[in-house]
Structures are given as C-alpha cells and as structure tokens.
Amino acid sequence: MDWLIEPFRYAFMQHALVAALLVGITFAMLGVHVVQRRMAFVGDALAHTTLPGLVVAHLFGLSLSLGGLAAALVTALLIGWASRRQTIKEDTAIGVVFTGMFALGVLLMSRTRSYRDLTHMLFGNVLGVTTSDLWFISGVALVVFIVLVLFHKELELTAFDPTHGEVIGLHADLMRFLLLGLLALAVVTGIQTVGVILTNALLITPAATAAFLSDRMPWRMLFGAVLASICSVAGLLFSYAVETSPGAAIVLSCTVAFIVVFVVTSAFRKFRPAASDLVQVDELNDAALPEEVSQCN
Amino acid sequence: MSEPRFPYSSGRHADPVKGAPSLLTEDIVVGYPGALVPALRGVNLEVPSGTCMALVGPNGSGKSTLLKAVAGLLPVVSGSIRVYGNCVGACHHRVAYLPQRGEIDWAFPISVERLVLTGRYVHLGWLRLPTTRDKDIVAASIRRLGLSGLATQKIGNLSGGQQQRALLARALAQQADLLLLDEPFNAIDASTQDTIYDAMRNLRQQGKTLIVATHDLSRLTGAFDMAAYLKAGKLVSQPDASPCFLNLEKEQVWTG
C-alpha cells in the first residue's frame, strides 16, 4: 500500500487531493443537471470565457479566482439573457461569445509574455493549490451542494417539463439562471485543478458515466461523485508516478472510466433485455390506432 | 387544503371571487410571438363552475391556444381572462393544465410516481418536501388511471397511452377545481380512452370544471355538458348543449 500512501505525505499532494476531490464531487453533481438539460456546450463556454477575467486579474495583481468568477458570471447572465430572447439561437450566441472572449484572453496574455502562467490557466495547476484556494473551493462546493439539495424538485421539474413549472408559477428561466450561476461558481474552481480547456470534462464525463448506471437523478449524482473521486485519486497517483500533468491525468482517468462502464453496461444489456426494449411491443399496439383517431393527425 | 408557505410567484395569489364563473374570457386576442395573424381573434366564453365543456374545431383553430392562455402560458394581446374572478396566475393551485404529450422530455430519468408527484408541487412551494398525504394522493391518482403496476417505471418506458394517463394522473393529483385538458384523446388506444372518460366522469361527479380540447366527436353527447366550436380563432356558436350542435355531422365539423 506504500505507493498509495507515500505521495500524500507531501503537503502539496494533500492540498491537490482535497481540491481534486471537492471539485470532482461538485462537478459530478452539477454535471448530472447539465447533461440532462443538454447544456454541455454551456459549461465549456463558461470555462473558456473566464480566461480574459483571469488574465486581467493576473495583470493587475488581483485574485485570479475573483477575476475568473466575474467573467463567468457575466457570461452566465449573457447566455441566460440570449436564450430568453431567442433572437439569436443559443448555441450560435454561445459559439460567438466564448471564442471571442477566449481570443481576448490569449491576446491580453501574449502581451505579458508569461507563457508559464498562461499554461497554468489553460491546463490548471492542482499541485500549486494554496490553503486560501482550498477555502474558496470548499465554500463553492458547499454552496453548490446546498442549493442543489434545496432546489432539487424545482430544478428537476423545470428540466423535463418547463410548461408545468410555468403553469404553477415556477419560472423555468429563474431555475436556469440559478443553474448557470452555480456553474459559473464551479467553473472557477475547476480551472484551478484541470484548467480552462479541460474543465468541461469534469462536468460532463462523470455525469455521463453515471447515466449508464442509474435511471434516477439522485443516484446519478451519487455515482458520479464516487466515480469522480476515484478518478481524482487515480489521476493524481498516476501523474505522481510518471511525472505528467495531473489535470490531464484526472480527466483521462474519467474518460477511461466512461469507456469501461459503457462497454460493461452495453455487454450486460445484450444478455438481458432492458425494460425499454420490452416496451417497444406496447408502442406497436399504440401505433395500430382506430381509424377515427388517426384521422385527427 | 393547506396553503404553501413559500408559494411560487408569491404575491399574486388571490382567493376566488364568490359567485364568479370558473372561466370568463372577454374578447380575448392571443397570438404567438412573430406570427402575423393572432391565433385567437376575439373569443367570448363563460364556463360556469361544475361544467364539463368540450372544445372542438379543426387543427389550427385555436383550441390549444385558448387553453394555454387560460393556463398563463401565453399572454393576451387584448381582452381579459378571469379565472374564478381573478387574473390568470392568481389562482395557480386551482388550475391544472394537461399539456400535449410532446411538451415533455420523456427521456428524462424520472419515475411515473415522481412525475405525478410534481402535481403536488403547487401546494408545496419552495423548500417543502412532499408529505405522506401528498404521497397518498399521488398513489390514489395513479391507481385511478390504472398505472399502479408502472409506478416505479421510468417515464421513457411508457407507451403513448400510458404517458397520457400519467399526465392525467398528475392533473388529478393537483386536486384543482378547473382542469384544462389539451387533446387527452389524441393518438391513444381505445382502452386508454375509456379510462380517461371514466376519470373525467369521476371529476364531474366531484363538481370540478373541465375544459377539454378534443377531436373525438362521437362521444360528445354523453361526456360533456356543453361544447364550444372554434374555427380560425373565433367561436362559431355560443357554447351550449343544444342537441343540434352536438349532433353535427362529422363531415361538417372537419370542413367547418
């Protein structure tokens, strides 16, 4: 067991472990909502648009977290507003905004000629997490967890049936803004561990993996959190052993977990027909409608 | 019925006005954003409490639009809608709306039970969890529509007819006084139709008000007290239960 314990004797590895676990769990829980609402692209956009915020904060010697957070919140509001107006298609608006903001970040950063810092922003620096960073990450994790628990029934309802939400006075837009706000908070912590480019992987991959394992959202969140935790530890250990980028190692172990679970569950389904296969027979019965009914369509 | 402590859209709640009809629309014009011609062009309708009204007319005549406007899903351009004497949205917990099946993401990971439970949310509001009583009401609604065996199934595993029944079960669980049902008989098998008519009969006996958009003219007479016929966004005749209207030939109705 020494190979498991030994790396974590160092303070920087302990910090990295706590950060990776907290971020992994937070992202897995949020990710279940994001995947269900088909908002994967939004997470990516939020992560990328933090770059100019990070750079400006870096240039003026301010807190990187706050700079990133400000940029992410502004983007979250813009995305929410654009999708509400529907004058431009949401994915188009996101595509334009996030590439533009990212380019602005790169442009600003290239003025400073500090490519080491740019690399840290792009690919994260989980081994450099400080105690104050850890406090920030814990705070965000706690806020996300509490909000997701308290507003679970509303978030769930507006995701699959926004119409019913509107009928009972629960505005789907409001819940969407709430989710975007949480996402903006979380993204800033994700950037510290795996960086701007790979943050979205933490959001999507564990949640997508958990979707193979359960048909219920709370279980998906739990499985996603467990998977993300295992992958965080595995990724850190791997990167320590072979001296590679820890962020990339964590993301890759998530990807491997996804592939393994996908293959195993597909094989399992092959030998045992799923409930959804059985129902198709029922749907055929429905298709054979009485004539007078089908006339209506 | 217990009022929610933190209702959604609080501040707009109002008690029903005594003696007011369930629904009163005065010359309402309703349009979809971006459409050139409004979908409803001056509809006057009064639905007294405790009536069961059919809303008939060809596709695109405005049946769904009318129900959506009453449910508060579409804003009125002009005219007024009064639900129990109040503005739309003031009596959320008294109005249940059954959407057409396509409005819902059936691939969502949620069980039939939980879908029906969302009908109770209007009585819970923010931060409150369903009580045992809510769960009993849900179980009873599911039983009434013959879905007990499927209660724990994922909604995506249901057939079209079963989905329709699940949605009606939710509307029942809401224990609303006014139920707006948008095409509950569309593309479902005969036995599901019977189950739904059965549930409607039960609601009528409880004195609930129902407004049902339907294409099924063969059963208008027995199942409804009155019928309103919409054509191109206007009411063709004042709604009444006169036999001459209810006995309209099918052909006439389709072509208008």
Coordinates of C-alpha atoms in Angstrom, one line a residue:
Chain A
M1 CA 0.0 0.0 0.0
D2 CA 3.0 2.3 0.2
W3 CA 2.6 3.5 -3.3
L4 CA -0.9 4.8 -2.3
I5 CA 0.2 6.5 0.9
E6 CA 3.7 7.7 0.0
P7 CA 2.8 10.5 -2.4
F8 CA 0.3 12.0 0.0
R9 CA 3.0 12.6 2.7
Y10 CA 3.7 15.9 0.9
A11 CA 1.6 18.9 1.8
F12 CA 1.2 19.9 -1.9
M13 CA -0.2 16.5 -2.7
Q14 CA -2.6 16.6 0.2
H15 CA -3.8 20.0 -1.0
A16 CA -4.1 18.7 -4.5
L17 CA -6.1 15.6 -3.3
V18 CA -8.6 17.7 -1.3
A19 CA -9.0 20.2 -4.1
A20 CA -9.5 17.4 -6.8
L21 CA -12.0 15.5 -4.6
L22 CA -14.1 18.6 -3.8
V23 CA -14.1 19.9 -7.4
G24 CA -14.7 16.4 -8.7
I25 CA -17.8 15.8 -6.5
T26 CA -19.2 19.3 -7.1
F27 CA -18.8 19.0 -10.8
A28 CA -20.3 15.5 -10.9
M29 CA -23.4 16.7 -9.1
L30 CA -23.8 19.8 -11.3
G31 CA -23.0 17.7 -14.3
V32 CA -26.0 15.5 -13.9
H33 CA -28.2 18.6 -14.3
V34 CA -26.1 19.9 -17.2
V35 CA -26.2 16.6 -19.1
Q36 CA -29.9 16.2 -18.6
R37 CA -30.6 19.7 -19.9
R38 CA -28.3 19.2 -22.8
M39 CA -26.2 22.2 -21.7
A40 CA -22.8 20.5 -22.2
F41 CA -21.7 23.3 -24.6
V42 CA -22.6 26.0 -22.0
G43 CA -20.1 24.5 -19.4
D44 CA -17.4 24.6 -22.0
A45 CA -18.2 28.2 -22.9
L46 CA -18.2 29.4 -19.3
A47 CA -14.8 27.8 -18.7
H48 CA -13.3 29.4 -21.8
T49 CA -14.8 32.9 -21.1
T50 CA -13.1 33.1 -17.7
L51 CA -9.7 33.4 -19.4
P52 CA -9.9 37.2 -20.0
G53 CA -11.0 37.6 -16.4
L54 CA -8.1 35.5 -15.2
V55 CA -5.6 37.4 -17.3
V56 CA -6.9 40.9 -16.3
A57 CA -6.7 39.8 -12.6
H58 CA -3.2 38.5 -13.2
L59 CA -2.1 41.7 -14.9
F60 CA -3.4 43.9 -12.1
G61 CA -2.2 41.5 -9.3
L62 CA -5.7 40.8 -8.2
S63 CA -7.2 37.4 -7.1
L64 CA -7.4 35.1 -10.1
S65 CA -10.5 33.4 -8.6
L66 CA -12.4 36.7 -8.4
G67 CA -11.3 37.7 -11.9
G68 CA -12.5 34.4 -13.3
L69 CA -15.7 34.5 -11.3
A70 CA -16.6 37.9 -12.5
A71 CA -16.1 36.9 -16.2
A72 CA -18.0 33.6 -15.7
L73 CA -20.9 35.4 -14.0
V74 CA -21.2 38.0 -16.8
T75 CA -21.2 35.2 -19.4
A76 CA -23.8 33.2 -17.4
L77 CA -26.1 36.2 -17.4
L78 CA -25.4 36.9 -21.1
I79 CA -26.2 33.3 -22.0
G80 CA -29.4 33.2 -19.9
W81 CA -30.5 36.5 -21.5
A82 CA -29.7 35.5 -25.0
S83 CA -31.6 32.2 -24.7
R84 CA -34.6 34.0 -23.3
R85 CA -34.8 36.5 -26.1
Q86 CA -34.3 33.8 -28.7
T87 CA -33.5 36.4 -31.4
I88 CA -30.2 34.5 -31.9
K89 CA -30.1 30.8 -31.4
E90 CA -28.5 30.0 -28.1
D91 CA -25.7 27.7 -29.4
T92 CA -24.8 30.3 -32.0
A93 CA -24.6 33.1 -29.4
I94 CA -22.5 30.9 -27.2
G95 CA -20.2 30.0 -30.0
V96 CA -19.6 33.6 -30.9
V97 CA -19.2 34.9 -27.3
F98 CA -16.9 32.2 -26.0
T99 CA -14.4 32.1 -28.8
G100 CA -14.3 35.9 -28.8
M101 CA -13.7 36.0 -25.1
F102 CA -11.1 33.3 -25.2
A103 CA -9.2 35.1 -28.0
L104 CA -9.3 38.3 -26.0
G105 CA -7.7 36.3 -23.1
V106 CA -5.0 34.9 -25.2
L107 CA -4.3 38.3 -26.8
L108 CA -4.0 40.0 -23.4
M109 CA -1.8 37.2 -22.1
S110 CA 0.5 37.3 -25.1
R111 CA 1.3 40.9 -24.2
T112 CA 2.7 39.8 -20.8
R113 CA 5.0 37.1 -22.4
S114 CA 4.4 34.9 -19.4
Y115 CA 3.7 31.6 -21.0
R116 CA 4.2 29.7 -17.8
D117 CA 1.2 31.5 -16.2
L118 CA -0.8 31.1 -19.4
T119 CA -0.2 27.3 -19.3
H120 CA -1.3 27.2 -15.7
M121 CA -4.6 28.9 -16.7
L122 CA -5.1 26.7 -19.7
F123 CA -4.2 23.4 -18.1
G124 CA -4.6 24.0 -14.4
N125 CA -2.1 23.7 -11.6
V126 CA -3.6 21.5 -8.9
L127 CA -0.2 20.9 -7.3
G128 CA 0.0 24.7 -6.6
V129 CA -3.3 25.0 -4.8
T130 CA -2.8 27.1 -1.7
T131 CA -4.7 27.0 1.6
S132 CA -6.8 30.0 0.7
D133 CA -7.6 28.4 -2.6
L134 CA -8.8 25.4 -0.7
W135 CA -11.1 27.6 1.4
F136 CA -12.6 29.0 -1.7
I137 CA -13.1 25.6 -3.3
S138 CA -14.7 24.3 -0.1
G139 CA -17.0 27.3 0.0
V140 CA -18.1 26.8 -3.6
A141 CA -18.6 23.1 -3.1
L142 CA -20.8 23.7 0.0
V143 CA -22.9 26.4 -1.8
V144 CA -23.4 24.2 -4.8
F145 CA -24.3 21.2 -2.7
I146 CA -26.8 23.1 -0.5
V147 CA -28.5 24.8 -3.5
L148 CA -28.8 21.6 -5.5
V149 CA -30.4 19.8 -2.5
L150 CA -32.8 22.6 -1.5
F151 CA -34.0 23.3 -5.0
H152 CA -33.8 19.7 -6.4
K153 CA -37.5 19.4 -7.0
E154 CA -37.7 22.7 -8.8
L155 CA -34.6 22.1 -10.9
E156 CA -35.8 18.6 -11.8
L157 CA -39.3 19.7 -12.8
T158 CA -38.2 22.7 -15.0
A159 CA -35.7 20.5 -16.7
F160 CA -38.2 17.9 -18.1
D161 CA -41.4 19.9 -18.0
P162 CA -40.9 23.7 -18.0
T163 CA -44.5 24.1 -19.1
H164 CA -45.9 22.6 -15.9
G165 CA -43.5 24.9 -14.0
E166 CA -44.9 28.0 -15.7
V167 CA -48.5 26.8 -15.0
I168 CA -47.8 26.6 -11.3
G169 CA -45.9 29.9 -11.2
L170 CA -42.4 28.4 -11.1
H171 CA -40.5 30.1 -13.9
A172 CA -38.1 27.9 -15.8
D173 CA -35.9 30.9 -16.7
L174 CA -35.3 31.5 -13.0
M175 CA -34.1 28.0 -12.4
R176 CA -32.0 28.1 -15.5
F177 CA -30.3 31.3 -14.2
L178 CA -29.7 29.6 -10.9
L179 CA -28.0 26.7 -12.5
L180 CA -25.9 29.0 -14.7
G181 CA -24.9 30.9 -11.6
L182 CA -23.8 27.7 -9.8
L183 CA -22.0 26.7 -13.0
A184 CA -20.1 30.0 -13.1
L185 CA -19.0 29.5 -9.5
A186 CA -17.9 25.9 -10.0
V187 CA -16.1 26.6 -13.2
V188 CA -13.7 28.9 -11.4
T189 CA -12.7 26.2 -9.0
G190 CA -12.4 23.7 -11.9
I191 CA -9.9 25.9 -13.7
Q192 CA -7.5 25.7 -10.7
T193 CA -7.5 21.9 -10.9
V194 CA -7.7 21.0 -14.6
G195 CA -7.6 24.3 -16.4
V196 CA -9.8 26.2 -18.8
I197 CA -9.6 23.7 -21.6
L198 CA -10.4 20.5 -19.6
T199 CA -12.9 21.8 -17.1
N200 CA -15.8 20.7 -19.1
A201 CA -14.6 17.1 -19.0
L202 CA -15.1 17.1 -15.2
L203 CA -18.6 18.4 -15.7
I204 CA -19.7 16.0 -18.4
T205 CA -17.7 12.8 -18.2
P206 CA -18.6 11.5 -14.7
A207 CA -22.2 12.6 -15.1
A208 CA -22.4 10.8 -18.5
T209 CA -20.8 7.7 -17.0
A210 CA -23.3 7.7 -14.1
A211 CA -26.2 7.9 -16.6
F212 CA -25.3 4.3 -17.6
L213 CA -25.7 3.2 -14.0
S214 CA -29.0 4.6 -12.8
D215 CA -32.3 5.9 -14.0
R216 CA -32.7 8.3 -11.1
M217 CA -31.1 11.7 -10.7
P218 CA -30.0 11.4 -7.0
W219 CA -28.4 8.1 -7.7
R220 CA -26.7 9.5 -10.8
M221 CA -25.3 12.3 -8.6
L222 CA -24.0 9.9 -6.1
F223 CA -22.5 7.5 -8.6
G224 CA -21.0 10.5 -10.5
A225 CA -19.5 11.8 -7.3
V226 CA -18.0 8.4 -6.4
L227 CA -16.6 8.0 -9.9
A228 CA -15.1 11.5 -9.9
S229 CA -13.5 10.8 -6.5
I230 CA -11.9 7.6 -7.6
C231 CA -10.7 9.1 -10.9
S232 CA -9.2 12.1 -9.0
V233 CA -7.1 9.8 -6.7
A234 CA -6.2 7.6 -9.6
G235 CA -5.2 10.6 -11.8
L236 CA -3.1 12.2 -9.1
L237 CA -1.3 8.9 -8.3
F238 CA -0.6 8.3 -11.9
S239 CA 0.7 11.8 -12.5
Y240 CA 2.9 11.5 -9.5
A241 CA 4.3 8.1 -10.5
V242 CA 5.1 9.0 -14.1
E243 CA 5.5 12.8 -13.6
T244 CA 2.8 14.0 -16.0
S245 CA 0.3 16.8 -15.9
P246 CA -2.1 16.0 -13.0
G247 CA -5.1 17.8 -14.6
A248 CA -4.8 15.8 -17.8
A249 CA -4.3 12.6 -15.8
I250 CA -7.5 13.2 -13.8
V251 CA -9.5 13.9 -17.0
L252 CA -8.1 10.9 -18.8
S253 CA -9.0 8.5 -15.9
C254 CA -12.5 9.9 -16.1
T255 CA -12.5 9.1 -19.8
V256 CA -11.2 5.6 -19.2
A257 CA -13.9 5.0 -16.5
F258 CA -16.5 6.2 -19.1
I259 CA -15.3 3.7 -21.7
V260 CA -15.1 0.8 -19.2
V261 CA -18.6 1.5 -17.8
F262 CA -20.0 2.0 -21.3
V263 CA -18.6 -1.4 -22.5
V264 CA -19.6 -3.3 -19.4
T265 CA -23.2 -2.0 -19.3
S266 CA -23.6 -2.5 -23.1
A267 CA -22.5 -6.1 -22.7
F268 CA -24.8 -6.5 -19.8
R269 CA -27.8 -5.2 -21.7
K270 CA -27.0 -7.5 -24.6
F271 CA -27.6 -10.6 -22.4
R272 CA -30.6 -9.2 -20.5
P273 CA -33.2 -7.2 -22.5
A274 CA -33.8 -3.8 -20.9
A275 CA -37.2 -2.7 -19.9
S276 CA -37.1 -0.1 -22.7
D277 CA -36.8 -2.9 -25.3
L278 CA -39.8 -4.7 -23.9
V279 CA -42.0 -1.6 -24.2
Q280 CA -41.5 -1.2 -27.9
V281 CA -44.0 -4.0 -28.4
D282 CA -46.5 -1.9 -26.5
E283 CA -45.8 1.1 -28.7
L284 CA -46.6 -1.0 -31.7
N285 CA -50.0 -1.6 -30.3
D286 CA -50.5 2.1 -29.8
A287 CA -49.5 2.7 -33.4
A288 CA -52.4 0.5 -34.6
L289 CA -55.0 3.1 -33.8
P290 CA -58.6 3.0 -34.5
E291 CA -59.2 4.8 -37.8
E292 CA -61.2 7.7 -36.5
V293 CA -58.5 8.6 -34.1
S294 CA -55.7 8.6 -36.6
Q295 CA -57.8 10.9 -38.9
C296 CA -57.2 13.7 -36.4
N297 CA -53.5 13.9 -37.1
Chain B
M1 CA -56.2 22.3 1.6
S2 CA -53.1 23.7 3.1
E3 CA -51.7 26.8 1.5
P4 CA -48.0 26.7 0.6
R5 CA -45.8 28.7 3.0
F6 CA -43.4 29.9 0.2
P7 CA -45.6 29.6 -2.9
Y8 CA -44.1 30.1 -6.3
S9 CA -44.8 33.5 -7.7
S10 CA -45.9 34.6 -4.2
G11 CA -47.8 37.9 -4.0
R12 CA -50.0 37.1 -6.9
H13 CA -52.1 34.6 -5.0
A14 CA -55.8 35.6 -4.5
D15 CA -58.9 33.9 -3.2
P16 CA -61.6 33.1 -5.7
V17 CA -64.3 35.7 -6.1
K18 CA -67.6 34.4 -4.8
G19 CA -70.1 33.5 -7.4
A20 CA -67.6 34.1 -10.3
P21 CA -67.6 31.5 -13.1
S22 CA -64.6 29.2 -13.4
L23 CA -63.6 30.9 -16.6
L24 CA -64.7 34.1 -18.2
T25 CA -63.0 35.4 -21.3
E26 CA -63.9 38.8 -22.8
D27 CA -63.0 39.4 -26.3
I28 CA -59.5 37.9 -26.0
V29 CA -56.9 38.2 -28.7
V30 CA -54.0 35.9 -28.3
G31 CA -51.0 35.5 -30.7
Y32 CA -47.7 33.7 -30.8
P33 CA -44.6 35.8 -30.9
G34 CA -43.7 36.5 -34.5
A35 CA -46.9 35.3 -36.0
L36 CA -48.7 37.7 -38.4
V37 CA -52.3 36.7 -37.6
P38 CA -53.3 36.1 -33.9
A39 CA -54.4 32.6 -33.1
L40 CA -57.4 33.8 -31.2
R41 CA -59.3 36.7 -32.5
G42 CA -61.9 37.9 -30.0
V43 CA -63.2 35.0 -28.0
N44 CA -66.0 35.5 -25.5
L45 CA -66.6 32.5 -23.3
E46 CA -68.2 31.8 -20.0
V47 CA -67.7 28.4 -18.3
P48 CA -69.8 28.2 -15.1
S49 CA -68.4 26.2 -12.2
G50 CA -69.0 22.5 -12.4
T51 CA -69.5 22.2 -16.2
C52 CA -67.7 19.9 -18.5
M53 CA -67.0 21.6 -21.7
A54 CA -65.7 20.2 -25.0
L55 CA -63.6 22.5 -27.2
V56 CA -63.8 21.3 -30.7
G57 CA -62.7 22.5 -34.1
P58 CA -60.2 21.7 -36.8
N59 CA -56.4 21.7 -36.3
G60 CA -55.1 25.2 -36.0
S61 CA -58.4 26.7 -35.0
G62 CA -57.0 27.9 -31.6
K63 CA -58.1 25.2 -29.1
S64 CA -54.7 24.7 -27.7
T65 CA -54.1 28.5 -27.7
L66 CA -57.2 29.1 -25.7
L67 CA -56.2 26.5 -23.1
K68 CA -52.6 27.9 -23.0
A69 CA -53.8 31.4 -22.5
V70 CA -56.0 30.4 -19.6
A71 CA -53.1 28.4 -18.1
G72 CA -51.0 31.5 -18.3
L73 CA -48.6 30.2 -20.9
L74 CA -49.4 32.8 -23.5
P75 CA -50.0 36.5 -22.8
V76 CA -53.2 38.0 -24.1
V77 CA -52.8 40.9 -26.6
S78 CA -56.1 42.4 -25.7
G79 CA -59.3 41.5 -23.8
S80 CA -59.4 39.8 -20.4
I81 CA -59.3 36.4 -18.9
R82 CA -60.8 35.9 -15.4
V83 CA -60.3 32.6 -13.6
Y84 CA -62.6 32.4 -10.6
G85 CA -62.9 36.2 -10.9
N86 CA -59.1 36.8 -10.8
C87 CA -56.4 37.4 -13.3
V88 CA -54.5 34.5 -14.8
G89 CA -51.8 33.4 -12.4
A90 CA -53.6 34.4 -9.2
C91 CA -55.2 31.0 -8.7
H92 CA -52.3 28.7 -9.6
H93 CA -53.3 26.0 -7.2
R94 CA -56.9 25.9 -8.5
V95 CA -56.0 25.3 -12.2
A96 CA -54.5 22.1 -13.6
Y97 CA -53.3 22.0 -17.2
L98 CA -52.7 18.8 -19.1
P99 CA -50.2 19.5 -21.9
Q100 CA -50.0 17.7 -25.2
R101 CA -47.5 14.8 -24.8
G102 CA -44.9 16.4 -27.0
E103 CA -44.2 19.2 -24.4
I104 CA -42.4 16.9 -22.1
D105 CA -38.9 15.4 -22.2
W106 CA -39.8 11.7 -21.9
A107 CA -36.2 10.6 -21.9
F108 CA -35.7 12.3 -18.6
P109 CA -34.7 10.0 -15.7
I110 CA -37.7 10.2 -13.5
S111 CA -40.3 7.6 -12.4
V112 CA -44.0 7.7 -13.1
E113 CA -44.6 8.2 -9.4
R114 CA -42.4 11.3 -9.3
L115 CA -43.9 12.7 -12.4
V116 CA -47.3 12.5 -10.8
L117 CA -45.8 14.0 -7.6
T118 CA -44.9 17.1 -9.5
G119 CA -48.7 17.8 -9.5
R120 CA -48.4 18.4 -5.8
Y121 CA -45.6 21.0 -6.0
V122 CA -48.0 23.9 -6.4
H123 CA -49.3 23.1 -2.9
L124 CA -45.8 22.8 -1.5
G125 CA -43.9 25.8 -2.9
W126 CA -40.2 26.4 -2.2
L127 CA -38.3 24.4 0.3
R128 CA -41.0 22.0 1.3
L129 CA -40.9 18.2 0.8
P130 CA -43.9 16.1 -0.1
T131 CA -45.7 14.8 3.0
T132 CA -47.3 11.3 3.5
R133 CA -50.6 12.9 2.5
D134 CA -49.1 14.1 -0.8
K135 CA -47.8 10.6 -1.5
D136 CA -51.2 9.1 -0.7
I137 CA -52.9 11.4 -3.1
V138 CA -50.3 10.5 -5.8
A139 CA -50.8 6.8 -5.2
A140 CA -54.6 7.2 -5.4
S141 CA -54.3 9.2 -8.7
I142 CA -52.0 6.5 -10.2
R143 CA -54.5 3.8 -9.1
R144 CA -57.4 5.6 -10.7
L145 CA -55.7 5.7 -14.0
G146 CA -54.6 2.0 -13.8
L147 CA -50.9 2.7 -13.6
S148 CA -50.2 1.1 -10.3
G149 CA -48.0 -1.6 -11.8
L150 CA -45.9 1.0 -13.6
A151 CA -45.5 3.5 -10.8
T152 CA -41.7 2.9 -10.4
Q153 CA -41.0 2.7 -14.1
K154 CA -39.1 5.4 -15.9
I155 CA -41.4 7.6 -17.8
G156 CA -39.5 6.9 -21.0
N157 CA -40.6 3.2 -20.8
L158 CA -44.3 4.1 -21.1
S159 CA -46.3 3.7 -24.2
G160 CA -48.1 6.7 -25.7
G161 CA -51.4 5.8 -24.0
Q162 CA -49.7 5.2 -20.7
Q163 CA -47.9 8.6 -20.9
Q164 CA -51.2 10.3 -21.4
R165 CA -52.7 8.5 -18.4
A166 CA -49.6 9.5 -16.3
L167 CA -50.2 13.2 -17.3
L168 CA -53.9 12.9 -16.3
A169 CA -52.9 11.3 -13.0
R170 CA -50.7 14.3 -12.3
A171 CA -53.6 16.7 -13.1
L172 CA -55.8 14.7 -10.7
A173 CA -53.1 14.8 -8.0
Q174 CA -53.1 18.6 -8.3
Q175 CA -56.7 18.5 -6.9
A176 CA -57.5 21.6 -9.0
D177 CA -61.0 22.9 -9.4
L178 CA -60.5 23.8 -13.1
L179 CA -58.9 21.3 -15.3
L180 CA -57.7 22.2 -18.8
L181 CA -57.1 19.1 -20.9
D182 CA -55.3 19.6 -24.2
E183 CA -56.2 16.7 -26.6
P184 CA -56.1 14.0 -24.0
F185 CA -57.5 11.5 -26.5
N186 CA -55.0 12.2 -29.3
A187 CA -53.4 9.1 -30.7
I188 CA -54.2 6.7 -27.9
D189 CA -55.8 3.2 -27.9
A190 CA -59.5 2.6 -27.1
S191 CA -59.0 1.2 -23.6
T192 CA -57.0 4.3 -22.6
Q193 CA -59.8 6.4 -24.0
D194 CA -62.2 4.6 -21.8
T195 CA -60.0 5.1 -18.7
I196 CA -59.8 8.8 -19.4
Y197 CA -63.5 9.2 -19.9
D198 CA -64.0 7.3 -16.7
A199 CA -61.7 9.7 -14.8
M200 CA -63.5 12.6 -16.4
R201 CA -66.9 11.3 -15.3
N202 CA -65.5 11.0 -11.8
L203 CA -64.3 14.6 -11.8
R204 CA -67.7 15.8 -13.0
Q205 CA -69.3 14.0 -10.1
Q206 CA -66.9 15.8 -7.7
G207 CA -68.2 19.1 -9.2
K208 CA -64.9 20.0 -10.9
T209 CA -64.9 22.2 -14.0
L210 CA -63.3 20.7 -17.1
I211 CA -62.4 22.2 -20.5
V212 CA -61.3 19.6 -22.9
A213 CA -59.9 20.1 -26.4
T214 CA -60.9 17.1 -28.4
H215 CA -61.3 15.7 -31.9
D216 CA -63.5 12.8 -30.8
L217 CA -67.0 13.9 -31.7
S218 CA -68.6 10.6 -31.4
R219 CA -68.7 10.8 -27.6
L220 CA -69.5 14.4 -27.1
T221 CA -73.1 13.9 -26.1
G222 CA -72.6 11.7 -23.1
A223 CA -69.4 13.0 -21.8
F224 CA -69.9 16.8 -21.9
D225 CA -72.4 19.3 -20.7
M226 CA -71.6 21.7 -23.5
A227 CA -69.3 22.3 -26.4
A228 CA -67.7 25.3 -28.0
Y229 CA -66.7 25.2 -31.6
L230 CA -63.7 27.2 -32.6
K231 CA -62.9 28.0 -36.2
A232 CA -59.9 30.1 -37.3
G233 CA -59.6 31.7 -33.9
K234 CA -63.2 32.5 -33.4
L235 CA -66.1 30.9 -31.6
V236 CA -68.6 29.8 -34.2
S237 CA -71.6 29.5 -32.0
Q238 CA -72.2 30.3 -28.4
P239 CA -71.4 27.3 -26.5
D240 CA -74.4 25.4 -25.3
A241 CA -75.6 21.8 -25.0
S242 CA -78.2 22.1 -27.8
P243 CA -78.6 18.8 -29.5
C244 CA -78.4 20.4 -32.9
F245 CA -74.8 21.3 -32.3
L246 CA -73.8 18.1 -30.6
N247 CA -75.3 16.1 -33.4
L248 CA -73.4 17.9 -36.1
E249 CA -72.2 15.6 -38.8
K250 CA -68.5 14.8 -38.6
E251 CA -68.0 16.0 -42.2
Q252 CA -69.4 19.4 -41.3
V253 CA -67.2 19.8 -38.4
W254 CA -64.0 18.9 -40.2
T255 CA -64.6 21.2 -43.0
G256 CA -66.3 23.8 -40.8

